[in-house]
Amino acid sequence: MICNENELESLKPYHPLGAWAMQDPCYARVCVEWRQVALSSPQLFKTIYLNDADLSPRNMDRFVCGISGYLVRSSQVPLCVNVDHTGNDEGFMENAVWRRLLEESHRWRTLSLRLDVACLRQIPPLDLPVLQVVDLFVGHTAPRLEGGSANSLPLLGLENAHGVRHASVQLAPGVFPDTEDLELPPSWHLTILILNTDFLDNMLQAIRVVGPTLDTLWVHTKHAPPLMDEAGQYLLPDQEGAVDLPVLKHLSTMHGGSDMIFFVHAPSLQSLAMRIPQTDCLDPLLRMIKRCRLQSTLTSLSIAAIQNPRESDYETLLECLRELTAVSSLSLRNTDGRPEHSVVRNRLISDLVGESGQSPCLPNLRSLSLWHGQRNIYGGYIAHLIYETIKCFFDHFGL
């Protein structure tokens, strides 16, 4: 924290109890010098971090004085504000330190909030003309409020921020026990969006709102919506259910987030990475490739650790790769310890390269990474795969 100006002048900086008791001259001098630098050169220190200790009543006067002194001297410097408050008390907005920061909201360049739902709802409409980056971690200790669902999360206080381009939202487990939608301000013209929550259902509407401008999307969910009915037929999303991402170039998913490929329409997609995707991810991937016509646009594909791969997945994977003729970078990784159940087979290279004299499956391939996992157990399998890889390339090019 920035120091109290009175403390600075009297050369009596704040100390931990042990250091103060020992009258540590080195510790005291370093604190004094750094605080002098902070107050005399505010452009060097743009981040203000507040946690529960800073917001407690016993430290209020000292921190208000220190914050005010710094804010006055740094009036021309954009601010990076980081607030970590784990409680759900209704008096959060009355905190003097927080209120002093709110007065300078027109200077906020980046905003990182770790707050409970109840505290987040208390943020009033702010003037945020230079805000570019928002990072939210939303807790879940708030009781249900009268006059609405406790599970809805409107970010009304952050709506007047037309310059936001990068947003990250993480919801603690249990924030949405029901399937209420996360609401992102439509005024945010995002190019990068990172989402981390329990359920994909809560994210879809938020992605739709900011979708038209998204360039990069990263989605991590623990659970995914059902993709098949009881008869095993895919539940194709209707026009209203689809997520239109016209300029999206990079899509990364983890766990249940891999089912985004079932919903998105992203004709400009260039890079797709799926980590620990769902078991039935390859059929929706093939559908997405054909639906979005990615044959000539997707240049990078990474699939890591399909859960419980099926015997038919290998053929489906090959069919996907045959469609993606523009791919120049391919990475496949499997963590299942049984080679017979892996999508990384010892014949994969020959299937990709093709027989001698034939056109390769991926004519533009420049980078290939294959990882089976469990190397210490299946070292012989890996060695055989390497041998087959080298042999295939030598045979194909007649060497």
Tab-separated table of N, CA and C in Angstrom, residues 137-284:
chain	number	residue	atom	x	y	z
A	137	PHE	N	-13.491	-12.365	-10.492
A	137	PHE	CA	-13.706	-13.649	-9.821
A	137	PHE	C	-14.892	-13.447	-8.894
A	138	VAL	N	-15.970	-14.187	-9.130
A	138	VAL	CA	-17.224	-13.964	-8.416
A	138	VAL	C	-17.442	-15.073	-7.408
A	139	GLY	N	-17.547	-14.709	-6.121
A	139	GLY	CA	-17.818	-15.672	-5.064
A	139	GLY	C	-19.288	-16.005	-4.967
A	140	HIS	N	-19.642	-16.842	-4.004
A	140	HIS	CA	-21.004	-17.387	-3.992
A	140	HIS	C	-21.636	-17.409	-2.609
A	141	THR	N	-21.215	-16.540	-1.686
A	141	THR	CA	-21.761	-16.607	-0.330
A	141	THR	C	-22.994	-15.734	-0.144
A	142	ALA	N	-23.456	-15.067	-1.209
A	142	ALA	CA	-24.593	-14.157	-1.061
A	142	ALA	C	-25.887	-14.920	-0.886
A	143	PRO	N	-26.754	-14.478	0.056
A	143	PRO	CA	-28.085	-15.084	0.163
A	143	PRO	C	-28.962	-14.616	-0.978
A	144	ARG	N	-30.064	-15.307	-1.199
A	144	ARG	CA	-31.012	-14.878	-2.224
A	144	ARG	C	-31.616	-13.538	-1.826
A	145	LEU	N	-31.697	-12.640	-2.782
A	145	LEU	CA	-32.226	-11.315	-2.522
A	145	LEU	C	-33.666	-11.231	-2.981
A	146	GLU	N	-34.460	-10.409	-2.293
A	146	GLU	CA	-35.844	-10.228	-2.691
A	146	GLU	C	-35.904	-9.397	-3.965
A	147	GLY	N	-36.910	-9.689	-4.777
A	147	GLY	CA	-37.117	-8.906	-5.985
A	147	GLY	C	-36.291	-9.372	-7.159
A	148	GLY	N	-35.860	-10.613	-7.170
A	148	GLY	CA	-35.113	-11.113	-8.312
A	148	GLY	C	-34.358	-12.364	-7.961
A	149	SER	N	-33.779	-12.976	-8.973
A	149	SER	CA	-33.030	-14.199	-8.770
A	149	SER	C	-31.652	-13.878	-8.224
A	150	ALA	N	-31.253	-14.623	-7.201
A	150	ALA	CA	-29.905	-14.426	-6.648
A	150	ALA	C	-28.853	-14.977	-7.585
A	151	ASN	N	-29.281	-15.689	-8.628
A	151	ASN	CA	-28.326	-16.316	-9.521
A	151	ASN	C	-28.013	-15.480	-10.756
A	152	SER	N	-28.769	-14.419	-10.995
A	152	SER	CA	-28.467	-13.555	-12.123
A	152	SER	C	-27.288	-12.661	-11.757
A	153	LEU	N	-26.504	-12.291	-12.738
A	153	LEU	CA	-25.300	-11.505	-12.476
A	153	LEU	C	-25.182	-10.368	-13.488
A	154	PRO	N	-26.002	-9.337	-13.366
A	154	PRO	CA	-25.841	-8.179	-14.248
A	154	PRO	C	-24.708	-7.287	-13.757
A	155	LEU	N	-23.836	-6.887	-14.647
A	155	LEU	CA	-22.710	-6.025	-14.283
A	155	LEU	C	-23.073	-4.577	-14.601
A	156	LEU	N	-24.140	-4.084	-13.934
A	156	LEU	CA	-24.685	-2.775	-14.270
A	156	LEU	C	-23.689	-1.656	-14.011
A	157	GLY	N	-22.875	-1.801	-12.965
A	157	GLY	CA	-21.933	-0.740	-12.638
A	157	GLY	C	-20.832	-0.563	-13.659
A	158	LEU	N	-20.624	-1.559	-14.522
A	158	LEU	CA	-19.525	-1.514	-15.487
A	158	LEU	C	-20.019	-1.334	-16.916
A	159	GLU	N	-21.272	-0.950	-17.086
A	159	GLU	CA	-21.828	-0.840	-18.432
A	159	GLU	C	-21.242	0.328	-19.216
A	160	ASN	N	-20.939	1.416	-18.533
A	160	ASN	CA	-20.440	2.605	-19.227
A	160	ASN	C	-18.928	2.516	-19.418
A	161	ALA	N	-18.507	1.470	-20.124
A	161	ALA	CA	-17.081	1.230	-20.368
A	161	ALA	C	-16.931	0.747	-21.805
A	162	HIS	N	-17.004	1.673	-22.732
A	162	HIS	CA	-17.021	1.321	-24.153
A	162	HIS	C	-15.645	0.926	-24.681
A	163	GLY	N	-14.606	1.106	-23.865
A	163	GLY	CA	-13.267	0.760	-24.325
A	163	GLY	C	-12.787	-0.611	-23.894
A	164	VAL	N	-13.614	-1.375	-23.188
A	164	VAL	CA	-13.183	-2.695	-22.711
A	164	VAL	C	-12.997	-3.637	-23.898
A	165	ARG	N	-11.808	-4.209	-24.004
A	165	ARG	CA	-11.492	-5.131	-25.095
A	165	ARG	C	-11.113	-6.525	-24.601
A	166	HIS	N	-10.757	-6.625	-23.334
A	166	HIS	CA	-10.278	-7.901	-22.784
A	166	HIS	C	-11.004	-8.154	-21.471
A	167	ALA	N	-11.716	-9.281	-21.379
A	167	ALA	CA	-12.452	-9.605	-20.153
A	167	ALA	C	-12.205	-11.049	-19.760
A	168	SER	N	-12.082	-11.263	-18.456
A	168	SER	CA	-11.929	-12.600	-17.890
A	168	SER	C	-12.923	-12.739	-16.748
A	169	VAL	N	-13.754	-13.782	-16.803
A	169	VAL	CA	-14.784	-13.988	-15.788
A	169	VAL	C	-14.680	-15.411	-15.258
A	170	GLN	N	-14.456	-15.537	-13.953
A	170	GLN	CA	-14.426	-16.843	-13.299
A	170	GLN	C	-15.486	-16.861	-12.209
A	171	LEU	N	-16.354	-17.861	-12.259
A	171	LEU	CA	-17.417	-17.996	-11.272
A	171	LEU	C	-17.077	-19.138	-10.335
A	172	ALA	N	-17.103	-18.874	-9.034
A	172	ALA	CA	-16.823	-19.914	-8.051
A	172	ALA	C	-17.883	-21.003	-8.138
A	173	PRO	N	-17.544	-22.247	-7.783
A	173	PRO	CA	-18.538	-23.330	-7.812
A	173	PRO	C	-19.765	-22.975	-6.989
A	174	GLY	N	-20.921	-23.156	-7.580
A	174	GLY	CA	-22.159	-22.902	-6.870
A	174	GLY	C	-22.731	-21.519	-7.034
A	175	VAL	N	-22.063	-20.649	-7.787
A	175	VAL	CA	-22.614	-19.315	-8.003
A	175	VAL	C	-23.952	-19.409	-8.719
A	176	PHE	N	-24.043	-20.345	-9.669
A	176	PHE	CA	-25.285	-20.534	-10.406
A	176	PHE	C	-25.797	-21.952	-10.180
A	177	PRO	N	-26.440	-22.230	-9.043
A	177	PRO	CA	-27.004	-23.567	-8.860
A	177	PRO	C	-28.120	-23.838	-9.853
A	178	ASP	N	-28.813	-22.792	-10.306
A	178	ASP	CA	-29.787	-22.920	-11.376
A	178	ASP	C	-29.121	-22.441	-12.666
A	179	THR	N	-29.823	-22.563	-13.765
A	179	THR	CA	-29.228	-22.221	-15.049
A	179	THR	C	-29.614	-20.810	-15.468
A	180	GLU	N	-29.226	-19.822	-14.651
A	180	GLU	CA	-29.419	-18.427	-15.027
A	180	GLU	C	-28.225	-17.976	-15.865
A	181	ASP	N	-28.456	-17.017	-16.740
A	181	ASP	CA	-27.412	-16.572	-17.648
A	181	ASP	C	-26.514	-15.523	-17.005
A	182	LEU	N	-25.231	-15.620	-17.315
A	182	LEU	CA	-24.319	-14.528	-17.023
A	182	LEU	C	-24.589	-13.410	-18.030
A	183	GLU	N	-24.624	-12.178	-17.546
A	183	GLU	CA	-24.913	-11.042	-18.413
A	183	GLU	C	-23.680	-10.154	-18.523
A	184	LEU	N	-23.126	-10.048	-19.721
A	184	LEU	CA	-22.031	-9.125	-19.975
A	184	LEU	C	-22.590	-7.868	-20.633
A	185	PRO	N	-22.058	-6.699	-20.287
A	185	PRO	CA	-22.568	-5.455	-20.872
A	185	PRO	C	-22.410	-5.444	-22.387
A	186	PRO	N	-23.456	-5.143	-23.129
A	186	PRO	CA	-23.342	-5.068	-24.594
A	186	PRO	C	-22.442	-3.935	-25.059
A	187	SER	N	-22.114	-3.000	-24.159
A	187	SER	CA	-21.219	-1.896	-24.529
A	187	SER	C	-19.765	-2.346	-24.635
A	188	TRP	N	-19.445	-3.536	-24.123
A	188	TRP	CA	-18.083	-4.053	-24.225
A	188	TRP	C	-17.863	-4.607	-25.631
A	189	HIS	N	-16.925	-4.044	-26.350
A	189	HIS	CA	-16.583	-4.545	-27.680
A	189	HIS	C	-15.336	-5.426	-27.538
A	190	LEU	N	-15.545	-6.622	-27.010
A	190	LEU	CA	-14.425	-7.481	-26.633
A	190	LEU	C	-13.756	-8.113	-27.851
A	191	THR	N	-12.435	-8.219	-27.761
A	191	THR	CA	-11.677	-9.026	-28.712
A	191	THR	C	-11.163	-10.303	-28.048
A	192	ILE	N	-11.019	-10.279	-26.719
A	192	ILE	CA	-10.561	-11.453	-25.971
A	192	ILE	C	-11.515	-11.700	-24.809
A	193	LEU	N	-11.997	-12.934	-24.696
A	193	LEU	CA	-12.898	-13.301	-23.600
A	193	LEU	C	-12.467	-14.641	-23.026
A	194	ILE	N	-12.287	-14.676	-21.693
A	194	ILE	CA	-11.912	-15.895	-20.975
A	194	ILE	C	-13.012	-16.194	-19.968
A	195	LEU	N	-13.585	-17.397	-20.030
A	195	LEU	CA	-14.697	-17.775	-19.165
A	195	LEU	C	-14.372	-19.071	-18.443
A	196	ASN	N	-14.672	-19.103	-17.148
A	196	ASN	CA	-14.409	-20.287	-16.331
A	196	ASN	C	-15.559	-20.450	-15.345
A	197	THR	N	-16.335	-21.515	-15.502
A	197	THR	CA	-17.493	-21.714	-14.645
A	197	THR	C	-17.860	-23.189	-14.611
A	198	ASP	N	-18.923	-23.502	-13.881
A	198	ASP	CA	-19.371	-24.888	-13.784
A	198	ASP	C	-20.109	-25.345	-15.031
A	199	PHE	N	-21.003	-24.492	-15.532
A	199	PHE	CA	-21.926	-24.916	-16.575
A	199	PHE	C	-21.779	-24.053	-17.825
A	200	LEU	N	-21.725	-24.705	-18.963
A	200	LEU	CA	-21.648	-23.997	-20.229
A	200	LEU	C	-22.924	-23.213	-20.505
A	201	ASP	N	-24.063	-23.719	-20.032
A	201	ASP	CA	-25.341	-23.055	-20.285
A	201	ASP	C	-25.326	-21.602	-19.826
A	202	ASN	N	-24.656	-21.332	-18.686
A	202	ASN	CA	-24.616	-19.976	-18.143
A	202	ASN	C	-23.816	-19.021	-19.018
A	203	MET	N	-22.948	-19.570	-19.864
A	203	MET	CA	-22.034	-18.744	-20.626
A	203	MET	C	-22.558	-18.377	-22.006
A	204	LEU	N	-23.462	-19.176	-22.558
A	204	LEU	CA	-23.818	-19.024	-23.966
A	204	LEU	C	-24.378	-17.642	-24.283
A	205	GLN	N	-25.281	-17.145	-23.435
A	205	GLN	CA	-25.868	-15.839	-23.712
A	205	GLN	C	-24.821	-14.740	-23.619
A	206	ALA	N	-23.904	-14.860	-22.664
A	206	ALA	CA	-22.834	-13.862	-22.539
A	206	ALA	C	-21.971	-13.839	-23.794
A	207	ILE	N	-21.677	-15.021	-24.339
A	207	ILE	CA	-20.856	-15.092	-25.548
A	207	ILE	C	-21.607	-14.508	-26.739
A	208	ARG	N	-22.911	-14.761	-26.801
A	208	ARG	CA	-23.701	-14.205	-27.907
A	208	ARG	C	-23.659	-12.677	-27.913
A	209	VAL	N	-23.726	-12.076	-26.723
A	209	VAL	CA	-23.790	-10.615	-26.623
A	209	VAL	C	-22.526	-9.970	-27.178
A	210	VAL	N	-21.367	-10.531	-26.845
A	210	VAL	CA	-20.098	-9.920	-27.263
A	210	VAL	C	-19.497	-10.626	-28.471
A	211	GLY	N	-20.185	-11.643	-28.988
A	211	GLY	CA	-19.662	-12.462	-30.069
A	211	GLY	C	-19.255	-11.743	-31.337
A	212	PRO	N	-19.974	-10.719	-31.786
A	212	PRO	CA	-19.650	-10.103	-33.075
A	212	PRO	C	-18.238	-9.548	-33.191
A	213	THR	N	-17.595	-9.210	-32.072
A	213	THR	CA	-16.255	-8.611	-32.141
A	213	THR	C	-15.155	-9.531	-31.622
A	214	LEU	N	-15.500	-10.717	-31.137
A	214	LEU	CA	-14.506	-11.590	-30.504
A	214	LEU	C	-13.481	-12.108	-31.511
A	215	ASP	N	-12.211	-11.986	-31.132
A	215	ASP	CA	-11.111	-12.562	-31.904
A	215	ASP	C	-10.586	-13.829	-31.235
A	216	THR	N	-10.602	-13.852	-29.897
A	216	THR	CA	-10.078	-14.979	-29.124
A	216	THR	C	-11.064	-15.338	-28.022
A	217	LEU	N	-11.364	-16.633	-27.916
A	217	LEU	CA	-12.304	-17.116	-26.898
A	217	LEU	C	-11.711	-18.338	-26.214
A	218	TRP	N	-11.686	-18.299	-24.862
A	218	TRP	CA	-11.207	-19.431	-24.060
A	218	TRP	C	-12.318	-19.807	-23.090
A	219	VAL	N	-12.768	-21.054	-23.136
A	219	VAL	CA	-13.901	-21.501	-22.327
A	219	VAL	C	-13.508	-22.742	-21.538
A	220	HIS	N	-13.669	-22.665	-20.203
A	220	HIS	CA	-13.420	-23.813	-19.331
A	220	HIS	C	-14.663	-24.042	-18.484
A	221	THR	N	-15.318	-25.169	-18.663
A	221	THR	CA	-16.471	-25.523	-17.836
A	221	THR	C	-16.319	-26.956	-17.357
A	222	LYS	N	-16.860	-27.238	-16.179
A	222	LYS	CA	-16.815	-28.595	-15.644
A	222	LYS	C	-17.916	-29.468	-16.223
A	223	HIS	N	-19.038	-28.848	-16.549
A	223	HIS	CA	-20.179	-29.598	-17.059
A	223	HIS	C	-20.618	-28.998	-18.384
A	224	ALA	N	-21.173	-29.841	-19.232
A	224	ALA	CA	-21.641	-29.394	-20.536
A	224	ALA	C	-23.112	-29.734	-20.694
A	225	PRO	N	-23.847	-28.986	-21.517
A	225	PRO	CA	-25.246	-29.323	-21.769
A	225	PRO	C	-25.344	-30.627	-22.539
A	226	PRO	N	-26.450	-31.347	-22.425
A	226	PRO	CA	-26.596	-32.606	-23.156
A	226	PRO	C	-26.581	-32.373	-24.659
A	227	LEU	N	-25.822	-33.189	-25.372
A	227	LEU	CA	-25.727	-33.059	-26.821
A	227	LEU	C	-26.572	-34.087	-27.553
A	228	MET	N	-27.055	-35.095	-26.828
A	228	MET	CA	-27.851	-36.141	-27.461
A	228	MET	C	-29.135	-36.350	-26.688
A	229	ASP	N	-30.160	-36.786	-27.407
A	229	ASP	CA	-31.399	-37.136	-26.732
A	229	ASP	C	-31.333	-38.586	-26.278
A	230	GLU	N	-32.424	-39.095	-25.727
A	230	GLU	CA	-32.429	-40.457	-25.204
A	230	GLU	C	-32.215	-41.496	-26.294
A	231	ALA	N	-32.537	-41.146	-27.528
A	231	ALA	CA	-32.361	-42.082	-28.642
A	231	ALA	C	-30.963	-42.017	-29.234
A	232	GLY	N	-30.096	-41.164	-28.676
A	232	GLY	CA	-28.740	-41.058	-29.188
A	232	GLY	C	-28.598	-40.127	-30.375
A	233	GLN	N	-29.628	-39.311	-30.668
A	233	GLN	CA	-29.577	-38.369	-31.778
A	233	GLN	C	-29.058	-37.019	-31.279
A	234	TYR	N	-28.215	-36.387	-32.090
A	234	TYR	CA	-27.666	-35.096	-31.698
A	234	TYR	C	-28.758	-34.038	-31.640
A	235	LEU	N	-28.709	-33.226	-30.584
A	235	LEU	CA	-29.652	-32.131	-30.412
A	235	LEU	C	-29.105	-30.909	-31.142
A	236	LEU	N	-29.453	-30.779	-32.407
A	236	LEU	CA	-28.937	-29.680	-33.201
A	236	LEU	C	-29.516	-28.360	-32.706
A	237	PRO	N	-28.683	-27.360	-32.415
A	237	PRO	CA	-29.213	-26.074	-31.965
A	237	PRO	C	-29.963	-25.378	-33.084
A	238	ASP	N	-31.082	-24.739	-32.730
A	238	ASP	CA	-31.812	-23.993	-33.739
A	238	ASP	C	-31.100	-22.668	-33.997
A	239	GLN	N	-31.661	-21.848	-34.867
A	239	GLN	CA	-31.004	-20.611	-35.243
A	239	GLN	C	-30.794	-19.700	-34.044
A	240	GLU	N	-31.762	-19.694	-33.116
A	240	GLU	CA	-31.626	-18.863	-31.933
A	240	GLU	C	-30.604	-19.436	-30.960
A	241	GLY	N	-30.399	-20.763	-30.988
A	241	GLY	CA	-29.478	-21.379	-30.058
A	241	GLY	C	-28.034	-21.305	-30.490
A	242	ALA	N	-27.781	-21.097	-31.781
A	242	ALA	CA	-26.415	-21.026	-32.266
A	242	ALA	C	-25.727	-19.755	-31.765
A	243	VAL	N	-24.401	-19.826	-31.650
A	243	VAL	CA	-23.593	-18.686	-31.213
A	243	VAL	C	-22.784	-18.203	-32.407
A	244	ASP	N	-23.113	-17.038	-32.913
A	244	ASP	CA	-22.483	-16.512	-34.120
A	244	ASP	C	-21.235	-15.719	-33.749
A	245	LEU	N	-20.076	-16.180	-34.228
A	245	LEU	CA	-18.792	-15.529	-33.958
A	245	LEU	C	-18.112	-15.252	-35.298
A	246	PRO	N	-18.512	-14.214	-35.986
A	246	PRO	CA	-18.091	-14.021	-37.377
A	246	PRO	C	-16.608	-13.746	-37.577
A	247	VAL	N	-15.925	-13.135	-36.594
A	247	VAL	CA	-14.508	-12.793	-36.779
A	247	VAL	C	-13.602	-13.574	-35.834
A	248	LEU	N	-14.129	-14.584	-35.156
A	248	LEU	CA	-13.314	-15.364	-34.214
A	248	LEU	C	-12.206	-16.102	-34.951
A	249	LYS	N	-10.978	-15.964	-34.447
A	249	LYS	CA	-9.827	-16.629	-35.059
A	249	LYS	C	-9.227	-17.702	-34.159
A	250	HIS	N	-9.377	-17.568	-32.839
A	250	HIS	CA	-8.742	-18.506	-31.917
A	250	HIS	C	-9.765	-18.978	-30.887
A	251	LEU	N	-9.944	-20.287	-30.813
A	251	LEU	CA	-10.871	-20.886	-29.850
A	251	LEU	C	-10.138	-21.948	-29.049
A	252	SER	N	-10.151	-21.803	-27.716
A	252	SER	CA	-9.544	-22.791	-26.822
A	252	SER	C	-10.585	-23.232	-25.810
A	253	THR	N	-10.649	-24.539	-25.570
A	253	THR	CA	-11.630	-25.072	-24.626
A	253	THR	C	-10.961	-26.061	-23.688
A	254	MET	N	-11.619	-26.295	-22.542
A	254	MET	CA	-11.132	-27.275	-21.578
A	254	MET	C	-12.323	-27.958	-20.934
A	255	HIS	N	-12.232	-29.264	-20.769
A	255	HIS	CA	-13.302	-30.074	-20.191
A	255	HIS	C	-14.606	-29.853	-20.960
A	256	GLY	N	-15.682	-29.546	-20.239
A	256	GLY	CA	-16.985	-29.404	-20.881
A	256	GLY	C	-17.061	-28.263	-21.868
A	257	GLY	N	-16.110	-27.332	-21.808
A	257	GLY	CA	-16.096	-26.228	-22.761
A	257	GLY	C	-15.899	-26.676	-24.190
A	258	SER	N	-15.424	-27.925	-24.380
A	258	SER	CA	-15.227	-28.426	-25.740
A	258	SER	C	-16.530	-28.490	-26.519
A	259	ASP	N	-17.651	-28.534	-25.815
A	259	ASP	CA	-18.936	-28.589	-26.512
A	259	ASP	C	-19.306	-27.255	-27.141
A	260	MET	N	-18.462	-26.236	-26.975
A	260	MET	CA	-18.668	-24.990	-27.712
A	260	MET	C	-18.649	-25.244	-29.206
A	261	ILE	N	-17.882	-26.236	-29.659
A	261	ILE	CA	-17.792	-26.501	-31.094
A	261	ILE	C	-19.131	-26.947	-31.656
A	262	PHE	N	-20.015	-27.394	-30.783
A	262	PHE	CA	-21.335	-27.826	-31.219
A	262	PHE	C	-22.251	-26.634	-31.468
A	263	PHE	N	-21.982	-25.510	-30.795
A	263	PHE	CA	-22.880	-24.358	-30.851
A	263	PHE	C	-22.375	-23.222	-31.727
A	264	VAL	N	-21.056	-23.083	-31.866
A	264	VAL	CA	-20.534	-21.878	-32.509
A	264	VAL	C	-20.620	-21.958	-34.026
A	265	HIS	N	-20.783	-20.786	-34.612
A	265	HIS	CA	-20.635	-20.619	-36.058
A	265	HIS	C	-19.510	-19.621	-36.252
A	266	ALA	N	-18.318	-20.126	-36.608
A	266	ALA	CA	-17.111	-19.298	-36.670
A	266	ALA	C	-16.408	-19.535	-38.002
A	267	PRO	N	-16.863	-18.906	-39.068
A	267	PRO	CA	-16.295	-19.171	-40.396
A	267	PRO	C	-14.870	-18.674	-40.580
A	268	SER	N	-14.371	-17.815	-39.672
A	268	SER	CA	-13.013	-17.274	-39.809
A	268	SER	C	-12.012	-17.963	-38.891
A	269	LEU	N	-12.405	-19.054	-38.255
A	269	LEU	CA	-11.553	-19.710	-37.257
A	269	LEU	C	-10.253	-20.203	-37.879
A	270	GLN	N	-9.131	-19.860	-37.224
A	270	GLN	CA	-7.813	-20.268	-37.695
A	270	GLN	C	-7.122	-21.244	-36.752
A	271	SER	N	-7.453	-21.180	-35.462
A	271	SER	CA	-6.775	-22.019	-34.471
A	271	SER	C	-7.799	-22.597	-33.506
A	272	LEU	N	-7.740	-23.916	-33.317
A	272	LEU	CA	-8.647	-24.604	-32.396
A	272	LEU	C	-7.831	-25.506	-31.485
A	273	ALA	N	-7.994	-25.324	-30.166
A	273	ALA	CA	-7.299	-26.149	-29.180
A	273	ALA	C	-8.317	-26.670	-28.181
A	274	MET	N	-8.358	-27.997	-28.014
A	274	MET	CA	-9.277	-28.621	-27.062
A	274	MET	C	-8.465	-29.458	-26.089
A	275	ARG	N	-8.549	-29.119	-24.796
A	275	ARG	CA	-7.819	-29.847	-23.763
A	275	ARG	C	-8.811	-30.637	-22.913
A	276	ILE	N	-8.552	-31.928	-22.796
A	276	ILE	CA	-9.415	-32.848	-22.052
A	276	ILE	C	-10.872	-32.687	-22.509
A	277	PRO	N	-11.127	-32.839	-23.796
A	277	PRO	CA	-12.497	-32.664	-24.285
A	277	PRO	C	-13.384	-33.847	-23.926
A	278	GLN	N	-14.678	-33.699	-24.203
A	278	GLN	CA	-15.633	-34.758	-23.931
A	278	GLN	C	-15.388	-35.959	-24.843
A	279	THR	N	-15.884	-37.118	-24.421
A	279	THR	CA	-15.667	-38.353	-25.170
A	279	THR	C	-16.181	-38.248	-26.596
A	280	ASP	N	-17.334	-37.630	-26.776
A	280	ASP	CA	-17.956	-37.582	-28.097
A	280	ASP	C	-17.667	-36.270	-28.814
A	281	CYS	N	-16.434	-35.750	-28.676
A	281	CYS	CA	-16.127	-34.435	-29.243
A	281	CYS	C	-15.824	-34.475	-30.731
A	282	LEU	N	-15.400	-35.615	-31.263
A	282	LEU	CA	-14.927	-35.645	-32.641
A	282	LEU	C	-16.061	-35.573	-33.659
A	283	ASP	N	-17.189	-36.190	-33.362
A	283	ASP	CA	-18.327	-36.072	-34.281
A	283	ASP	C	-18.805	-34.625	-34.382
A	284	PRO	N	-19.006	-33.912	-33.255
A	284	PRO	CA	-19.352	-32.489	-33.370
A	284	PRO	C	-18.272	-31.665	-34.066
